[in-house]
XYZ file of C-alpha atoms in Angstrom:
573
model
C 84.917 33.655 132.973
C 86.450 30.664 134.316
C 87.173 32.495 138.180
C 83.281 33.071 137.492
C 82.273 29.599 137.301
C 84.728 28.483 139.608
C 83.618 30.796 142.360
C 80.061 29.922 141.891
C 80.748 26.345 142.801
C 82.660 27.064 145.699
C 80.195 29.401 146.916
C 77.187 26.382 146.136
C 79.641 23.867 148.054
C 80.006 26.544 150.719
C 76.143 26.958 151.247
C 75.276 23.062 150.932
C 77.919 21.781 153.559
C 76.182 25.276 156.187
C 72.582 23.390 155.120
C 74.402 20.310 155.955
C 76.036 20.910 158.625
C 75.457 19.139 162.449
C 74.876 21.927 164.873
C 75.675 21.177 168.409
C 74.529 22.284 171.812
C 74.218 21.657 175.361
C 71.884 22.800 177.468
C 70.885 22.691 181.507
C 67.165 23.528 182.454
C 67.034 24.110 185.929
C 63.450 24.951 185.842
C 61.276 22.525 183.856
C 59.003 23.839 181.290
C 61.620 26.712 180.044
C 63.517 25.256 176.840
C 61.397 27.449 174.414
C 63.209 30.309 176.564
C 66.746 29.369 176.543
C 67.038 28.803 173.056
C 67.412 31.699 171.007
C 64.782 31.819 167.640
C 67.964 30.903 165.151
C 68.902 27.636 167.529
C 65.346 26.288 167.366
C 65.686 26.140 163.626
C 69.608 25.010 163.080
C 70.452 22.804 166.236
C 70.358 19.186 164.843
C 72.295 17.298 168.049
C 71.044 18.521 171.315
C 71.761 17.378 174.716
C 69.643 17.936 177.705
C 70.451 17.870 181.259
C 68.494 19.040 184.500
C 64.652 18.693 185.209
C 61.959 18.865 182.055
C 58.133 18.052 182.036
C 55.814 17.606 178.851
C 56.056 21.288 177.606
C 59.739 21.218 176.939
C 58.950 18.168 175.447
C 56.531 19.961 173.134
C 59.006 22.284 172.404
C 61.549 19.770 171.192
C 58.328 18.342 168.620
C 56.950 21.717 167.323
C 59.795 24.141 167.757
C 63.145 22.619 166.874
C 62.349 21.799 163.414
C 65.732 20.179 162.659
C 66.452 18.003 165.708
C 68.181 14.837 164.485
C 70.239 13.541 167.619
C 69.199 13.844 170.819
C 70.415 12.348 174.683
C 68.436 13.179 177.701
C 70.106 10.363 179.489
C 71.019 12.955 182.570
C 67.606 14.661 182.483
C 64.956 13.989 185.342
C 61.089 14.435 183.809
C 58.834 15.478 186.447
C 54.829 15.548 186.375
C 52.821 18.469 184.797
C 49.120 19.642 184.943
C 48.094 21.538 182.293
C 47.018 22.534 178.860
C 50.904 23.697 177.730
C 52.431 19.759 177.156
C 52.428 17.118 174.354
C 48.609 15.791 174.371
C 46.065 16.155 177.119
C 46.708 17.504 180.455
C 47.955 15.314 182.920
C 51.239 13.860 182.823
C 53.091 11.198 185.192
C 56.639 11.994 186.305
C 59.505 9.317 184.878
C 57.345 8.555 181.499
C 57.744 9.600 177.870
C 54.693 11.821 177.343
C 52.210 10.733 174.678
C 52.276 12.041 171.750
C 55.828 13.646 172.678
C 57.092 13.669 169.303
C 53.747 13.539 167.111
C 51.479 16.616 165.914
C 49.229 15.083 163.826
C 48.716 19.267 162.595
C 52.123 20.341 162.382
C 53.016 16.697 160.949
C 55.401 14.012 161.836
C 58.841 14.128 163.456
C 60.695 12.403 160.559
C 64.112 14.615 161.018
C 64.743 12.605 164.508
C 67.199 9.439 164.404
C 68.708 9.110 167.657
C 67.325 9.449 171.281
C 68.555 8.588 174.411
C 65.858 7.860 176.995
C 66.383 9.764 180.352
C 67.617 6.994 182.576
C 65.067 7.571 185.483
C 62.402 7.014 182.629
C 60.089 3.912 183.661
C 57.021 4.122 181.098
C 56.951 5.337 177.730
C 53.467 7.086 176.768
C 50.700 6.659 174.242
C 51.646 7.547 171.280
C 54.933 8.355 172.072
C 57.302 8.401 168.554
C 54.214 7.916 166.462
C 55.408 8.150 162.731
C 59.014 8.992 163.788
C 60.080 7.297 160.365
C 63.554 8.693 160.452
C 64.486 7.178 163.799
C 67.019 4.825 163.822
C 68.816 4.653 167.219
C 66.756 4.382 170.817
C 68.366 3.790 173.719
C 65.978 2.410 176.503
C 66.989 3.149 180.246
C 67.143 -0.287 182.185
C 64.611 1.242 184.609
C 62.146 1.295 181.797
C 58.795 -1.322 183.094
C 56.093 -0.207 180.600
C 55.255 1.056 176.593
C 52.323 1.662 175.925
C 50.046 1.585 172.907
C 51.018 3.248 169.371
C 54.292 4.167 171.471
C 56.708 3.138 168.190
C 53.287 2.962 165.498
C 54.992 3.088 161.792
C 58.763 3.610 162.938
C 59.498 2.283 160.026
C 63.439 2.798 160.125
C 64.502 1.048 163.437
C 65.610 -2.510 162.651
C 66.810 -3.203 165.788
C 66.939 -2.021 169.967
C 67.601 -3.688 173.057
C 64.546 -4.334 175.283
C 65.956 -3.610 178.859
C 65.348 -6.665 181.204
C 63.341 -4.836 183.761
C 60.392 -4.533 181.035
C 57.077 -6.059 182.042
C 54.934 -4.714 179.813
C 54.306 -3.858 175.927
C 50.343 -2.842 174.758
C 48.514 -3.717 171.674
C 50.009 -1.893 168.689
C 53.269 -0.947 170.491
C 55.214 -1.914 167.428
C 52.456 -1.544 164.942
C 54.091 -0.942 161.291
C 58.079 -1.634 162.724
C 58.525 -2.365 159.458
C 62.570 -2.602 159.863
C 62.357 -5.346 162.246
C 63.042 -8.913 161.711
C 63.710 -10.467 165.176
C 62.901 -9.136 168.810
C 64.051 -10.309 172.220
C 61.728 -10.740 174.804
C 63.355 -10.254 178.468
C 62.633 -12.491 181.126
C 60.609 -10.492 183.442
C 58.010 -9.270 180.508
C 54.693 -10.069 182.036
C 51.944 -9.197 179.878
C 52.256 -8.446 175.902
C 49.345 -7.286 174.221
C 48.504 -9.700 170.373
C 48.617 -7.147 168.573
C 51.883 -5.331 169.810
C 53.707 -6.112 166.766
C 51.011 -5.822 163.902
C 51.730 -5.644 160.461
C 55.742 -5.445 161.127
C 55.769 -7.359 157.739
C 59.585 -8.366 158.137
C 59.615 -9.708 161.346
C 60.126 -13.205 161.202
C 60.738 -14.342 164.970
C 60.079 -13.732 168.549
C 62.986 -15.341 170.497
C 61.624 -15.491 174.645
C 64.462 -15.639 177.255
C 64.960 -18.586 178.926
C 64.229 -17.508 182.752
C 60.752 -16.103 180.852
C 58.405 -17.758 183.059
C 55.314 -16.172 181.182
C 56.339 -16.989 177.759
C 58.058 -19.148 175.100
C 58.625 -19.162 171.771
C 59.021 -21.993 168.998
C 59.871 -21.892 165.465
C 60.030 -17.947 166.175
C 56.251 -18.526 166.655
C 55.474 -16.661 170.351
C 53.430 -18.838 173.248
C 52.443 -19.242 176.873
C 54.588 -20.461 178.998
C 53.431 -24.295 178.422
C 52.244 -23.508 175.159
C 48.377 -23.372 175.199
C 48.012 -20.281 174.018
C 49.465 -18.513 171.045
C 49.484 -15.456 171.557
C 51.206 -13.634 168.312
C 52.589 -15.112 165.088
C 55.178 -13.008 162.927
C 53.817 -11.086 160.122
C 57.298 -11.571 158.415
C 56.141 -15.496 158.276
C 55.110 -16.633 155.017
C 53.530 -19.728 153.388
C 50.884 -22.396 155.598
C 51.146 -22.706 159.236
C 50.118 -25.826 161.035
C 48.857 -25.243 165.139
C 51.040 -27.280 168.077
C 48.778 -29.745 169.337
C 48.944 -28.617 173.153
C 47.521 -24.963 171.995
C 43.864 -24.429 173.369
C 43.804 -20.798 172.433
C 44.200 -18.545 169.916
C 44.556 -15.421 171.205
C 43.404 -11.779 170.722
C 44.984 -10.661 167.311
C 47.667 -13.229 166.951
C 47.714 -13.679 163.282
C 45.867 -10.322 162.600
C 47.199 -8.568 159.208
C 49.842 -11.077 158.760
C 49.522 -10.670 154.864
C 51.855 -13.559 153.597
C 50.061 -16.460 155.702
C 48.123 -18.267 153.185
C 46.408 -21.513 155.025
C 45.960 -21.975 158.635
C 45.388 -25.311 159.686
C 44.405 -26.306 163.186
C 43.002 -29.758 162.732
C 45.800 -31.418 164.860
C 45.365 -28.859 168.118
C 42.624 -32.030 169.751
C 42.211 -29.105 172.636
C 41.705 -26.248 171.054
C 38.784 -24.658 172.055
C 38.418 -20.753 171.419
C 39.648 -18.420 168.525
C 39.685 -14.965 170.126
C 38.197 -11.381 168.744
C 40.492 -10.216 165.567
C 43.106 -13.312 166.433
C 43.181 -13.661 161.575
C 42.241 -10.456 160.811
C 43.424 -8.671 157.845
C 45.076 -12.448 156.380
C 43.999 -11.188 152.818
C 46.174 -14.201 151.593
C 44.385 -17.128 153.997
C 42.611 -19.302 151.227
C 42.440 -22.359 153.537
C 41.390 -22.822 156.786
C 41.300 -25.807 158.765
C 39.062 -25.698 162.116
C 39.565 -28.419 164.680
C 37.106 -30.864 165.594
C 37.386 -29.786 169.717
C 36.486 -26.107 168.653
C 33.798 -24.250 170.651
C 33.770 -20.598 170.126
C 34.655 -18.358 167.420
C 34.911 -14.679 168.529
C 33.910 -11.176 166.974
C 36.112 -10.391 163.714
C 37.990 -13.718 164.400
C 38.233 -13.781 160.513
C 37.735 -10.351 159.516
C 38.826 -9.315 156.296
C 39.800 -12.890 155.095
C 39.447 -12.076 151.662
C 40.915 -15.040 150.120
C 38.941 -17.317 151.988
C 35.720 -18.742 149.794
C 35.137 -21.929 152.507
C 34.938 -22.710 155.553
C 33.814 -25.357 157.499
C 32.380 -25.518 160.749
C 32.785 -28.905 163.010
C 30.095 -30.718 165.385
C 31.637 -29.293 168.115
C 31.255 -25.341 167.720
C 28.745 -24.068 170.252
C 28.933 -19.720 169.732
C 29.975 -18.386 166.381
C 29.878 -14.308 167.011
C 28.233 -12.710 164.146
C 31.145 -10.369 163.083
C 33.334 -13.505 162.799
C 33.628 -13.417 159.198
C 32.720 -9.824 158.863
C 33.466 -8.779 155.031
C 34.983 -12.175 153.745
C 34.213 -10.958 150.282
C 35.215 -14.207 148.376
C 33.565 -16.742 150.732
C 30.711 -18.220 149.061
C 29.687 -21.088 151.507
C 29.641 -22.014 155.656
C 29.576 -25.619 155.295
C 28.257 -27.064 158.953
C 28.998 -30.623 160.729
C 25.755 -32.296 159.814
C 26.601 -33.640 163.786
C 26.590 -29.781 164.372
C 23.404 -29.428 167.324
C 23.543 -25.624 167.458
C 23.987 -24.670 163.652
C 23.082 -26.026 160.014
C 23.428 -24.527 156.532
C 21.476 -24.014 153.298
C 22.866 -23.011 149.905
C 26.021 -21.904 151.808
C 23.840 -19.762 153.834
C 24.767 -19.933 158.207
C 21.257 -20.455 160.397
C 20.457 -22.057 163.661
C 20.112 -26.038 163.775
C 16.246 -25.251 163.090
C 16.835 -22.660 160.691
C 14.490 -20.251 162.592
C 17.386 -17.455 163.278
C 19.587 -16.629 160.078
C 22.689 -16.165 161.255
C 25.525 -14.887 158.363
C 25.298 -14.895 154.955
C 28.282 -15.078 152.849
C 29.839 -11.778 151.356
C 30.952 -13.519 148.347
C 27.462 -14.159 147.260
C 25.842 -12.570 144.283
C 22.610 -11.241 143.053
C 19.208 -12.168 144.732
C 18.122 -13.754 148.061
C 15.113 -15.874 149.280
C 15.070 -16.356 152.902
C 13.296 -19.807 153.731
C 10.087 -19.774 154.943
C 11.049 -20.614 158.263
C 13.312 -18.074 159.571
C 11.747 -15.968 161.773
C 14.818 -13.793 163.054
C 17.732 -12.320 161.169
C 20.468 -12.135 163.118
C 23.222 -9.317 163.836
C 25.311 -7.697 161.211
C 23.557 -11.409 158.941
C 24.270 -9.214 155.878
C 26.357 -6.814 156.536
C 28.528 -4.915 153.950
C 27.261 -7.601 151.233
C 27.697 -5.520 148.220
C 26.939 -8.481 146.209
C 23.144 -8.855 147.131
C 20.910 -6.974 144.858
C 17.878 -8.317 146.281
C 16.625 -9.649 149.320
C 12.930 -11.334 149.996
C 11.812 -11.709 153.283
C 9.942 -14.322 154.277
C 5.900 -14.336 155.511
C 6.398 -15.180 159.336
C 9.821 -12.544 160.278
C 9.359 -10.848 163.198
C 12.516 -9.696 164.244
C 15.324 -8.098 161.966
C 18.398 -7.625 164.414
C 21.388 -4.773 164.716
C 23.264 -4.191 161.867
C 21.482 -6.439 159.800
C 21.947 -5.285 156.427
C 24.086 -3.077 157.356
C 26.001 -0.795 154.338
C 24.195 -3.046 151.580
C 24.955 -0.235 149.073
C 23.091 -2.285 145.754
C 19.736 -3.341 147.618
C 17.081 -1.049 145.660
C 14.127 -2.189 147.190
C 12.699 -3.777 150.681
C 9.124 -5.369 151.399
C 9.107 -5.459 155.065
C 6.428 -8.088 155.828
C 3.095 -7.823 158.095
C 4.410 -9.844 160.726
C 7.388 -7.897 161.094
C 7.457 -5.553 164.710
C 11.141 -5.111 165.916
C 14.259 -3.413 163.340
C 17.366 -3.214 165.344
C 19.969 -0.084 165.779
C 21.711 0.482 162.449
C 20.394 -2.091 160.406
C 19.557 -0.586 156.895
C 22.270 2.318 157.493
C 23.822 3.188 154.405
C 21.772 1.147 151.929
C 22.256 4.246 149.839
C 20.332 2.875 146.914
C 17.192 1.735 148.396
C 14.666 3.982 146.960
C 10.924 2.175 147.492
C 9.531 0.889 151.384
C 7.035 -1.460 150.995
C 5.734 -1.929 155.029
C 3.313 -4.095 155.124
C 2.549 -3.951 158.997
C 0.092 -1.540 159.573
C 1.187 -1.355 162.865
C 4.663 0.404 162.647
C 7.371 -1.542 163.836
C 9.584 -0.710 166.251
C 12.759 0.850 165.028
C 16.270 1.319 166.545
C 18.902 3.674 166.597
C 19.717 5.426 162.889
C 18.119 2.297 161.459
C 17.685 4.167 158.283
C 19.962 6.297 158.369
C 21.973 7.658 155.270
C 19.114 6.338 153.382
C 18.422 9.485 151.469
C 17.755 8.040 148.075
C 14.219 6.591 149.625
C 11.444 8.421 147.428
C 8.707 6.182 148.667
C 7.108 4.224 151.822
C 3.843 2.075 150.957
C 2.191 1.285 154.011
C -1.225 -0.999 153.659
C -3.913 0.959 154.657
C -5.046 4.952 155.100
C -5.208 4.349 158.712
C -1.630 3.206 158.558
C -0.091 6.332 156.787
C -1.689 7.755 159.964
C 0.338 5.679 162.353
C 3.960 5.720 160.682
C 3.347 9.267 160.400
C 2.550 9.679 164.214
C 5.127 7.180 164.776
C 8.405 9.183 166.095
C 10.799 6.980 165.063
C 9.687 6.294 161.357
C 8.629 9.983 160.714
C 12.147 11.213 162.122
C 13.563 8.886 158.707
C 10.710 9.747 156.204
C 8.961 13.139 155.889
C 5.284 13.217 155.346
C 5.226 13.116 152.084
C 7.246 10.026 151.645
C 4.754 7.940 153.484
C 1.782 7.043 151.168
C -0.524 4.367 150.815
C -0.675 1.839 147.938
C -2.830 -1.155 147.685
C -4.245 -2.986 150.519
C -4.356 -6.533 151.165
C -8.435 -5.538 150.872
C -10.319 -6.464 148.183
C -9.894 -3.644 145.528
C -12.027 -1.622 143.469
C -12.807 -2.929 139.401
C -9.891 -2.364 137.419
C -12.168 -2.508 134.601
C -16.689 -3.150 135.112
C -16.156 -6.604 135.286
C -12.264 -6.906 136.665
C -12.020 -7.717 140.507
C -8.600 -8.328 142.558
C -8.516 -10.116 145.816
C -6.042 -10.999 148.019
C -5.294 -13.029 151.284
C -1.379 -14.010 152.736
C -0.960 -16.351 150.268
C -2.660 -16.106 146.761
C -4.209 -13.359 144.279
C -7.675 -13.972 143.106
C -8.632 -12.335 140.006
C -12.204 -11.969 138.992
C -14.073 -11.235 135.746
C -11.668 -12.430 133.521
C -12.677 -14.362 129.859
C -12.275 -17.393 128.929
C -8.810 -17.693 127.693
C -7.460 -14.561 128.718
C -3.946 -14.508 129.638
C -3.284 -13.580 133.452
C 0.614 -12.915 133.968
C 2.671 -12.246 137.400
C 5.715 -9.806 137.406
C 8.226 -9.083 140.153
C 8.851 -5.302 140.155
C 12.125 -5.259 138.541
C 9.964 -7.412 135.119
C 10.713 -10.891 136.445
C 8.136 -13.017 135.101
C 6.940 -15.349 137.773
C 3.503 -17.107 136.237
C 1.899 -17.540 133.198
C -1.977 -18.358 133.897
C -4.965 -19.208 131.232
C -7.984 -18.178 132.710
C -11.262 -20.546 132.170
C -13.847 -17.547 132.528
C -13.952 -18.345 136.360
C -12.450 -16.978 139.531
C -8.900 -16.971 138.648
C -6.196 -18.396 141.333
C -2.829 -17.447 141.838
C 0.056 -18.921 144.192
C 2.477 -16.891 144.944
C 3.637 -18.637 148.605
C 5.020 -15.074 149.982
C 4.557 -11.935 150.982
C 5.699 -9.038 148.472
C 5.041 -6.698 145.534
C 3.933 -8.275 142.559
C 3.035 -6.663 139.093
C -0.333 -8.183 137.761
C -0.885 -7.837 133.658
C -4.164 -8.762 132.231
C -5.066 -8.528 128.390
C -5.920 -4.064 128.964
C -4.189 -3.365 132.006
C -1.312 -3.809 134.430
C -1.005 -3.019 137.707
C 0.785 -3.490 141.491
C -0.514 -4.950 144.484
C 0.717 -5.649 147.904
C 0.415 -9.094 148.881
């Protein structure tokens, strides 16, 4: 019994150190593009450190990612890659000579190469390609040739086990999201003839606390680990491994493209000291769910697309005298910011109730996502601007005011808990994508009876909409013929409610008028109760009738629930 037992644990030993075990081999291609045939089936599944020599192109490379399912060491220092046309290599079908190909170890359908650790880089190799190691998790080790000028985008994306390499010094360039998700890195040496480095190169490698710039750099610098410019007037990336407030050198002018984008433990920015600063650039605090303050210097002029994007921390933010262009994705899904505060100084912008317009508060320009429940947009705005309420999954309900003519792209924009929408009779022009995915709306009220114009999937994903009132019989005629509207709505969707007309007795002696701005009610007794309702029951007015032509304000445009003493019903104002 006991020879038994110990036999079956030598045996188990025996098999776990074969599983275990480093398999070796060498191999010379003298043909590129014929790996897959000089290794037999069993080595393509057991040979863990490989070394390559003679000439390869992106199929053997494709071989190495798909085939050898165990490859854990690998040094191609001695191999030559040459170009390739065709539909046989890593990704695409064109591929330079002397680069990495893209993609050359990621297969997004056979999944990621996480069994690789250590790779030596042919030394002839110049560029690496797109994609390159994406997910390669279980790398460790990479060797780059000195000949290496170039990586390009997503080459390293989420290598999350290298803490460390040597940049060679011939390097001029590294694209946007080279590094993206190096989470193993703390520190990275820039050489000194790097020439170009794209913001977001490094993004979201959350340990990385420092760039450190050679010297003889004459492109770039670096202080406090924070990267610049040469002279220091731009920043161009800040470390996501930084944490706590951050306070701007006073010779920067620019913040550049992504430079602070997803660096999660920044919580305040503050500028206020950089007198020269001018421009914050597309995406440059993206992602900084942890920014709660934000400090904008009194020389700024522009603020670029999704500059702030994704700031969910931030609930302020205060705009100076000097701003000139704020692009309306700037603060695109702030979801805790509940005022823009504006320079009263300010000659291009102004702000109501935390609400972003134009100095003359014709055009409104961003409304804050933090915001909840109903809107009334002032009488005076007679433009909404881009993307104004975009993603707001706060508002509930929005009224439009009397005079709008123009609602722009993207408007409102994936307002998924709007349930209604009176489009108003001045209204003519609805911009490209600007009531996509409000998935709730379910009643049109178009009050225009000349359709207006409508962009690209303007309503689109709007399937819950059961009903569009249009004001007249001849306008059901119109949307209907209307190409763009009927392409949204079937037939059957598009009815007619009440006009703005005078309409028939409610009761013998019951008459309701309209005109833009009050509801006349006639044949009411003396005493009789007259009461206004929004259509969600909102009880607006209270009147007492005198026996006489009854009166009502109501100061906008909208649906409005009318209840007399034996009757209630809706009109279109």
């Amino acid at each position: 019994m006991f020879m038994k037992k110990l036999l079956s644990i030598f045996v188990f030993t025996l098999l776990a150190t074969l599983l275990t075990a480093q398999v070796s081999k060498n191999i010379n291609i003298p043909t590129a593009g014929t790996l897959t045939t000089l290794l037999t089936e069993t080595e393509k599944t057991t040979v863990t450190n490989l070394t390559i020599t003679g000439i390869v192109d992106a199929r053997d490379f494709k071989c190495l990612r798909d085939e050898m399912s165990v490859l854990a060491i690998l040094d191609m220092n001695s191999a030559n890659i040459i170009a390739y046309s065709g539909s046989d290599g890593t990704n695409g079908y064109n591929y330079v000579a002397d680069e990495i190909p893209q993609m050359a170890f990621y297969n997004s359908s056979l999944g990621n190469k996480t069994t690789l650790k250590s790779f030596i880089i042919p030394s002839s190799v110049t560029s690496i390609g797109m994609g390159a190691f994406e997910y390669c998790s279980g790398l460790t080790s990479i060797t780059l040739p000195t000949n290496l000028s170039k990586i390009e985008s997503w080459a390293f994306y989420n290598c999350s086990g290298l803490s460390s390499f040597n940049l060679p010094t011939g390097l001029k360039s590294i694209s946007d999201y080279a590094f993206h998700s190096c989470y193993g890195l703390t520190s990275i040496l820039l050489p000194k003839n790097l020439s170009s480095i794209g913001g977001a190169a490094f993004i979201s490698c959350t340990n990385l606390a420092e760039y450190i710039v050679d010297l003889e750099n004459p492109n770039y610098s670096s202080l406090n680990g924070v990267l610049f410019n040469k002279d220091k007037t731009k920043l161009i990336s800040y470390p996501c491994g930084k944490t706590g407030g951050y306070i701007t050198p006073s010779t920067v002018y620019t913040i550049g493209n992504s430079s602070f984008s997803s660096c999660i433990r920044l919580t305040s920015i503050s500028m206020s000291g950089s007198n020269s600063l001018t421009k914050i650039e597309s995406s440059a605090f993206a992602n900084c769910v942890n920014v709660s303050s934000i400090l904008l210097p009194s020389s700024l002029d522009t603020i670029a697309e999704f500059a702030f994007q994704e700031c969910y921390s931030l609930k302020t933010i205060t705009i100076p005298s000097s701003v000139r262009n704020i692009e309306s994705s700037s603060f695109y899904y702030c979801s805790s910011l509940t005022d823009y505060i504006v320079d009263n100084n300010n000659p291009n912008y102004s702000s109501l109730n935390g609400v972003l317009f134009n100095k003359i508060k014709t055009k409104l320009i961003l409304y804050p996502a933090g915001k909840l429940g109903e809107y009334t947009i002032p009488i005076s705005v007679l433009n909404i601007g881009s993307r104004a309420f975009a993603s707001q999954n706060g508002l509930t309900s929005i009224i439009l005011p009397n005079n709008l003519t123009v609602i722009e792209n993207m408007a409102f924009f994936n307002c998924v808990n709007l349930t209604s929408l009176t489009l108003p009779s001045s209204l003519t022009n609805i911009g490209d994508f600007a009531f996509m995915l409000c998935s709730k709306v379910k009643i049109i009220n178009s009050l225009n009876p000349t359709p207006p114009m409508i962009g690209n999937n303007c309503f689109a994903n709007t399937n819950s909409v059961t009903d569009v009132f249009v004001p007249t019989i001849n306008a059901i005629t119109a949307y209907k013929n209307h190409t763009d509207w009927i392409r949204f709505f079937p037939d059957d969707i598009i009815k007619s409610n009440q006009t703005t007309e005078i309409f028939k007795p409610i009761e013998n002696n019951l008459k309701i008028y309209s005109t833009d701005f009050e509801i006349l009610v006639e044949g009411t007794k003396n005493n009789e109760v007259v009461e206004l309702f929004t259509t969600t029951g909102k009880k607006l007015q209270s009147v007492k009738s005198n026996g006489e032509l009854l009166k009502i304000s109501v100061g906008r445009v909208g649906v409005y629930l009318i209840k007399t003493e034996k009757k209630t019903f809706k009109l279109i104002l």
